[in-house]
Amino acid sequence: MRAAESADSNLATPWLRPFTGRHRVSTAWRAGLPLHEALNSVGPRSVQFVPQTRLSADEAYEAFIFRTRTVPTRDNLHDFFNGLVWLAFPQTKRRLNELQAAEIARTGVGATRGPLRDALTLFDENGAVLDAPAALWEALVARDWHALFVTRRALWSDARLLVFGHALLEKLVAPRKAATAHVLLTGASLSNALDDATLAQRLGPEWLAQKPFVPLPVLGVPGWCAANALAEYYDDPKVFRPRP
């Protein structure tokens, strides 16, 4: 199956609802436009996508984006989802890029990324943001999965989970029970937590360098998988692991 067709086959899933331009991008891509042109056809002027060939071998990807204010894009699912996140959360993506570029300018590109660049990459690829009642946060941090998803299940009607990481969105094209997000550990319900400007402002380098994340198997979220309507779904220690 072509990447464009694969992208279009799973666009109605709950984790993609925040990405309102997804159908237009997918339609343009399936019609034959290169992905960077499909993204540009629906995107704001603040974000521009260019062919991957614009990126030279001697310049880091993050440094190129910072220097040119454009995003190199390949015709594949990984970059399709990366583009969707750029379109929906341009300020947050720009903030991540600014922090990456600053670290590259400060330390160069070496064999290891360092704690801040590691955290930035982890959030960019596999991150999520949760706006939820305090009782759900308490259960999540404790990795008390039964409380989080069974006894306190009704509280999820007042919660919102944003899957931000584009690599995780790509994995969810063929959902597997073990798919796990790294949720930013804000520790409480936040007004407008999923707002682009609010999220961008929260991304301080000192805080991120501490890797303030907690794992969450996303298919455990009520409504995200039909099988999790049964409490027995969570009796799987290979996925719903206790806190070390």
PDB file of N, CA, C and O in Angstrom, residues 38-82:
ATOM      1  N   ALA A  38       1.586  19.000  -0.550  1.00  0.00           N
ATOM      2  CA  ALA A  38       0.276  18.733   0.056  1.00  0.00           C
ATOM      3  C   ALA A  38       0.152  19.451   1.395  1.00  0.00           C
ATOM      4  O   ALA A  38      -0.901  20.027   1.715  1.00  0.00           O
ATOM      5  N   LEU A  39       1.213  19.434   2.182  1.00  0.00           N
ATOM      6  CA  LEU A  39       1.200  20.130   3.471  1.00  0.00           C
ATOM      7  C   LEU A  39       1.135  21.637   3.281  1.00  0.00           C
ATOM      8  O   LEU A  39       0.382  22.337   3.967  1.00  0.00           O
ATOM      9  N   ASN A  40       1.898  22.155   2.342  1.00  0.00           N
ATOM     10  CA  ASN A  40       1.878  23.601   2.087  1.00  0.00           C
ATOM     11  C   ASN A  40       0.529  24.075   1.572  1.00  0.00           C
ATOM     12  O   ASN A  40       0.142  25.233   1.782  1.00  0.00           O
ATOM     13  N   SER A  41      -0.222  23.195   0.923  1.00  0.00           N
ATOM     14  CA  SER A  41      -1.501  23.600   0.332  1.00  0.00           C
ATOM     15  C   SER A  41      -2.559  23.894   1.391  1.00  0.00           C
ATOM     16  O   SER A  41      -3.546  24.574   1.099  1.00  0.00           O
ATOM     17  N   VAL A  42      -2.364  23.400   2.606  1.00  0.00           N
ATOM     18  CA  VAL A  42      -3.350  23.641   3.664  1.00  0.00           C
ATOM     19  C   VAL A  42      -2.744  24.356   4.864  1.00  0.00           C
ATOM     20  O   VAL A  42      -3.458  24.715   5.792  1.00  0.00           O
ATOM     21  N   GLY A  43      -1.441  24.578   4.852  1.00  0.00           N
ATOM     22  CA  GLY A  43      -0.769  25.072   6.052  1.00  0.00           C
ATOM     23  C   GLY A  43      -0.728  26.575   6.163  1.00  0.00           C
ATOM     24  O   GLY A  43      -0.906  27.298   5.176  1.00  0.00           O
ATOM     25  N   PRO A  44      -0.467  27.097   7.361  1.00  0.00           N
ATOM     26  CA  PRO A  44      -0.312  28.535   7.563  1.00  0.00           C
ATOM     27  C   PRO A  44       1.029  29.014   6.999  1.00  0.00           C
ATOM     28  O   PRO A  44       1.956  28.232   6.817  1.00  0.00           O
ATOM     29  N   ARG A  45       1.123  30.282   6.719  1.00  0.00           N
ATOM     30  CA  ARG A  45       2.359  30.830   6.157  1.00  0.00           C
ATOM     31  C   ARG A  45       3.527  30.728   7.132  1.00  0.00           C
ATOM     32  O   ARG A  45       4.688  30.794   6.709  1.00  0.00           O
ATOM     33  N   SER A  46       3.250  30.568   8.400  1.00  0.00           N
ATOM     34  CA  SER A  46       4.326  30.484   9.396  1.00  0.00           C
ATOM     35  C   SER A  46       5.098  29.173   9.314  1.00  0.00           C
ATOM     36  O   SER A  46       6.176  29.050   9.902  1.00  0.00           O
ATOM     37  N   VAL A  47       4.578  28.185   8.611  1.00  0.00           N
ATOM     38  CA  VAL A  47       5.232  26.889   8.467  1.00  0.00           C
ATOM     39  C   VAL A  47       5.293  26.547   6.990  1.00  0.00           C
ATOM     40  O   VAL A  47       4.265  26.511   6.312  1.00  0.00           O
ATOM     41  N   GLN A  48       6.491  26.292   6.485  1.00  0.00           N
ATOM     42  CA  GLN A  48       6.662  25.900   5.101  1.00  0.00           C
ATOM     43  C   GLN A  48       7.462  24.599   5.032  1.00  0.00           C
ATOM     44  O   GLN A  48       8.444  24.418   5.762  1.00  0.00           O
ATOM     45  N   PHE A  49       7.037  23.707   4.156  1.00  0.00           N
ATOM     46  CA  PHE A  49       7.677  22.412   3.991  1.00  0.00           C
ATOM     47  C   PHE A  49       8.408  22.389   2.647  1.00  0.00           C
ATOM     48  O   PHE A  49       7.923  22.954   1.667  1.00  0.00           O
ATOM     49  N   VAL A  50       9.579  21.747   2.631  1.00  0.00           N
ATOM     50  CA  VAL A  50      10.395  21.677   1.428  1.00  0.00           C
ATOM     51  C   VAL A  50      10.828  20.232   1.212  1.00  0.00           C
ATOM     52  O   VAL A  50      10.789  19.412   2.135  1.00  0.00           O
ATOM     53  N   PRO A  51      11.270  19.887   0.000  1.00  0.00           N
ATOM     54  CA  PRO A  51      11.733  18.512  -0.233  1.00  0.00           C
ATOM     55  C   PRO A  51      12.952  18.188   0.642  1.00  0.00           C
ATOM     56  O   PRO A  51      13.767  19.072   0.946  1.00  0.00           O
ATOM     57  N   GLN A  52      13.087  16.938   1.010  1.00  0.00           N
ATOM     58  CA  GLN A  52      14.221  16.497   1.823  1.00  0.00           C
ATOM     59  C   GLN A  52      15.554  16.785   1.138  1.00  0.00           C
ATOM     60  O   GLN A  52      16.575  16.971   1.805  1.00  0.00           O
ATOM     61  N   THR A  53      15.550  16.866  -0.175  1.00  0.00           N
ATOM     62  CA  THR A  53      16.783  17.110  -0.919  1.00  0.00           C
ATOM     63  C   THR A  53      17.385  18.482  -0.621  1.00  0.00           C
ATOM     64  O   THR A  53      18.570  18.708  -0.911  1.00  0.00           O
ATOM     65  N   ARG A  54      16.623  19.383  -0.048  1.00  0.00           N
ATOM     66  CA  ARG A  54      17.162  20.696   0.323  1.00  0.00           C
ATOM     67  C   ARG A  54      18.146  20.597   1.493  1.00  0.00           C
ATOM     68  O   ARG A  54      18.955  21.496   1.709  1.00  0.00           O
ATOM     69  N   LEU A  55      18.036  19.522   2.262  1.00  0.00           N
ATOM     70  CA  LEU A  55      18.889  19.342   3.439  1.00  0.00           C
ATOM     71  C   LEU A  55      20.199  18.710   3.006  1.00  0.00           C
ATOM     72  O   LEU A  55      20.225  17.585   2.509  1.00  0.00           O
ATOM     73  N   SER A  56      21.298  19.418   3.203  1.00  0.00           N
ATOM     74  CA  SER A  56      22.601  18.884   2.822  1.00  0.00           C
ATOM     75  C   SER A  56      23.118  17.930   3.899  1.00  0.00           C
ATOM     76  O   SER A  56      22.722  18.001   5.067  1.00  0.00           O
ATOM     77  N   ALA A  57      24.017  17.060   3.508  1.00  0.00           N
ATOM     78  CA  ALA A  57      24.528  16.031   4.418  1.00  0.00           C
ATOM     79  C   ALA A  57      25.365  16.621   5.539  1.00  0.00           C
ATOM     80  O   ALA A  57      25.548  15.986   6.583  1.00  0.00           O
ATOM     81  N   ASP A  58      25.875  17.835   5.373  1.00  0.00           N
ATOM     82  CA  ASP A  58      26.763  18.410   6.387  1.00  0.00           C
ATOM     83  C   ASP A  58      26.043  19.359   7.346  1.00  0.00           C
ATOM     84  O   ASP A  58      26.693  20.078   8.112  1.00  0.00           O
ATOM     85  N   GLU A  59      24.710  19.372   7.326  1.00  0.00           N
ATOM     86  CA  GLU A  59      23.959  20.234   8.251  1.00  0.00           C
ATOM     87  C   GLU A  59      22.919  19.412   9.000  1.00  0.00           C
ATOM     88  O   GLU A  59      22.197  18.607   8.411  1.00  0.00           O
ATOM     89  N   ALA A  60      22.860  19.606  10.309  1.00  0.00           N
ATOM     90  CA  ALA A  60      21.880  18.890  11.123  1.00  0.00           C
ATOM     91  C   ALA A  60      20.468  19.316  10.737  1.00  0.00           C
ATOM     92  O   ALA A  60      20.214  20.483  10.421  1.00  0.00           O
ATOM     93  N   TYR A  61      19.560  18.352  10.778  1.00  0.00           N
ATOM     94  CA  TYR A  61      18.155  18.590  10.434  1.00  0.00           C
ATOM     95  C   TYR A  61      17.582  19.751  11.239  1.00  0.00           C
ATOM     96  O   TYR A  61      16.960  20.671  10.697  1.00  0.00           O
ATOM     97  N   GLU A  62      17.794  19.741  12.555  1.00  0.00           N
ATOM     98  CA  GLU A  62      17.230  20.779  13.417  1.00  0.00           C
ATOM     99  C   GLU A  62      17.842  22.139  13.119  1.00  0.00           C
ATOM    100  O   GLU A  62      17.164  23.166  13.168  1.00  0.00           O
ATOM    101  N   ALA A  63      19.157  22.161  12.815  1.00  0.00           N
ATOM    102  CA  ALA A  63      19.823  23.424  12.501  1.00  0.00           C
ATOM    103  C   ALA A  63      19.302  23.999  11.182  1.00  0.00           C
ATOM    104  O   ALA A  63      19.136  25.213  11.040  1.00  0.00           O
ATOM    105  N   PHE A  64      19.021  23.121  10.216  1.00  0.00           N
ATOM    106  CA  PHE A  64      18.483  23.573   8.938  1.00  0.00           C
ATOM    107  C   PHE A  64      17.117  24.227   9.122  1.00  0.00           C
ATOM    108  O   PHE A  64      16.837  25.295   8.556  1.00  0.00           O
ATOM    109  N   ILE A  65      16.259  23.586   9.905  1.00  0.00           N
ATOM    110  CA  ILE A  65      14.925  24.153  10.156  1.00  0.00           C
ATOM    111  C   ILE A  65      15.054  25.522  10.807  1.00  0.00           C
ATOM    112  O   ILE A  65      14.371  26.483  10.423  1.00  0.00           O
ATOM    113  N   PHE A  66      15.930  25.627  11.785  1.00  0.00           N
ATOM    114  CA  PHE A  66      16.097  26.901  12.493  1.00  0.00           C
ATOM    115  C   PHE A  66      16.629  27.984  11.555  1.00  0.00           C
ATOM    116  O   PHE A  66      16.173  29.133  11.597  1.00  0.00           O
ATOM    117  N   ARG A  67      17.589  27.619  10.701  1.00  0.00           N
ATOM    118  CA  ARG A  67      18.218  28.594   9.805  1.00  0.00           C
ATOM    119  C   ARG A  67      17.285  29.046   8.694  1.00  0.00           C
ATOM    120  O   ARG A  67      17.210  30.232   8.372  1.00  0.00           O
ATOM    121  N   THR A  68      16.544  28.103   8.119  1.00  0.00           N
ATOM    122  CA  THR A  68      15.749  28.418   6.930  1.00  0.00           C
ATOM    123  C   THR A  68      14.271  28.656   7.221  1.00  0.00           C
ATOM    124  O   THR A  68      13.547  29.139   6.343  1.00  0.00           O
ATOM    125  N   ARG A  69      13.834  28.273   8.432  1.00  0.00           N
ATOM    126  CA  ARG A  69      12.415  28.356   8.792  1.00  0.00           C
ATOM    127  C   ARG A  69      11.561  27.477   7.884  1.00  0.00           C
ATOM    128  O   ARG A  69      10.379  27.761   7.637  1.00  0.00           O
ATOM    129  N   THR A  70      12.136  26.409   7.372  1.00  0.00           N
ATOM    130  CA  THR A  70      11.412  25.439   6.555  1.00  0.00           C
ATOM    131  C   THR A  70      11.699  24.035   7.086  1.00  0.00           C
ATOM    132  O   THR A  70      12.698  23.806   7.777  1.00  0.00           O
ATOM    133  N   VAL A  71      10.812  23.093   6.742  1.00  0.00           N
ATOM    134  CA  VAL A  71      10.895  21.737   7.287  1.00  0.00           C
ATOM    135  C   VAL A  71      11.146  20.739   6.156  1.00  0.00           C
ATOM    136  O   VAL A  71      10.260  20.519   5.309  1.00  0.00           O
ATOM    137  N   PRO A  72      12.323  20.115   6.086  1.00  0.00           N
ATOM    138  CA  PRO A  72      12.572  19.088   5.070  1.00  0.00           C
ATOM    139  C   PRO A  72      11.612  17.913   5.238  1.00  0.00           C
ATOM    140  O   PRO A  72      11.377  17.440   6.356  1.00  0.00           O
ATOM    141  N   THR A  73      11.063  17.446   4.125  1.00  0.00           N
ATOM    142  CA  THR A  73       9.976  16.463   4.191  1.00  0.00           C
ATOM    143  C   THR A  73      10.162  15.382   3.130  1.00  0.00           C
ATOM    144  O   THR A  73      10.367  15.683   1.953  1.00  0.00           O
ATOM    145  N   ARG A  74      10.073  14.131   3.590  1.00  0.00           N
ATOM    146  CA  ARG A  74      10.102  12.975   2.690  1.00  0.00           C
ATOM    147  C   ARG A  74       8.665  12.500   2.450  1.00  0.00           C
ATOM    148  O   ARG A  74       7.760  12.811   3.216  1.00  0.00           O
ATOM    149  N   ASP A  75       8.488  11.715   1.400  1.00  0.00           N
ATOM    150  CA  ASP A  75       7.164  11.183   1.089  1.00  0.00           C
ATOM    151  C   ASP A  75       6.948   9.868   1.829  1.00  0.00           C
ATOM    152  O   ASP A  75       6.966   8.787   1.226  1.00  0.00           O
ATOM    153  N   ASN A  76       6.765   9.967   3.133  1.00  0.00           N
ATOM    154  CA  ASN A  76       6.498   8.768   3.925  1.00  0.00           C
ATOM    155  C   ASN A  76       5.576   9.113   5.083  1.00  0.00           C
ATOM    156  O   ASN A  76       5.302  10.293   5.365  1.00  0.00           O
ATOM    157  N   LEU A  77       5.105   8.077   5.773  1.00  0.00           N
ATOM    158  CA  LEU A  77       4.147   8.284   6.859  1.00  0.00           C
ATOM    159  C   LEU A  77       4.754   9.048   8.020  1.00  0.00           C
ATOM    160  O   LEU A  77       4.081   9.843   8.671  1.00  0.00           O
ATOM    161  N   HIS A  78       6.017   8.785   8.319  1.00  0.00           N
ATOM    162  CA  HIS A  78       6.660   9.470   9.435  1.00  0.00           C
ATOM    163  C   HIS A  78       6.589  10.985   9.249  1.00  0.00           C
ATOM    164  O   HIS A  78       6.204  11.722  10.162  1.00  0.00           O
ATOM    165  N   ASP A  79       6.918  11.442   8.051  1.00  0.00           N
ATOM    166  CA  ASP A  79       6.906  12.881   7.796  1.00  0.00           C
ATOM    167  C   ASP A  79       5.501  13.418   7.576  1.00  0.00           C
ATOM    168  O   ASP A  79       5.245  14.610   7.785  1.00  0.00           O
ATOM    169  N   PHE A  80       4.576  12.565   7.153  1.00  0.00           N
ATOM    170  CA  PHE A  80       3.161  12.963   7.085  1.00  0.00           C
ATOM    171  C   PHE A  80       2.671  13.371   8.470  1.00  0.00           C
ATOM    172  O   PHE A  80       2.085  14.450   8.643  1.00  0.00           O
ATOM    173  N   PHE A  81       2.930  12.533   9.467  1.00  0.00           N
ATOM    174  CA  PHE A  81       2.467  12.861  10.816  1.00  0.00           C
ATOM    175  C   PHE A  81       3.268  14.014  11.419  1.00  0.00           C
ATOM    176  O   PHE A  81       2.712  14.848  12.148  1.00  0.00           O
ATOM    177  N   ASN A  82       4.548  14.084  11.110  1.00  0.00           N
ATOM    178  CA  ASN A  82       5.327  15.232  11.565  1.00  0.00           C
ATOM    179  C   ASN A  82       4.726  16.524  11.010  1.00  0.00           C
ATOM    180  O   ASN A  82       4.584  17.521  11.723  1.00  0.00           O
TER     181      ASN A  82
END
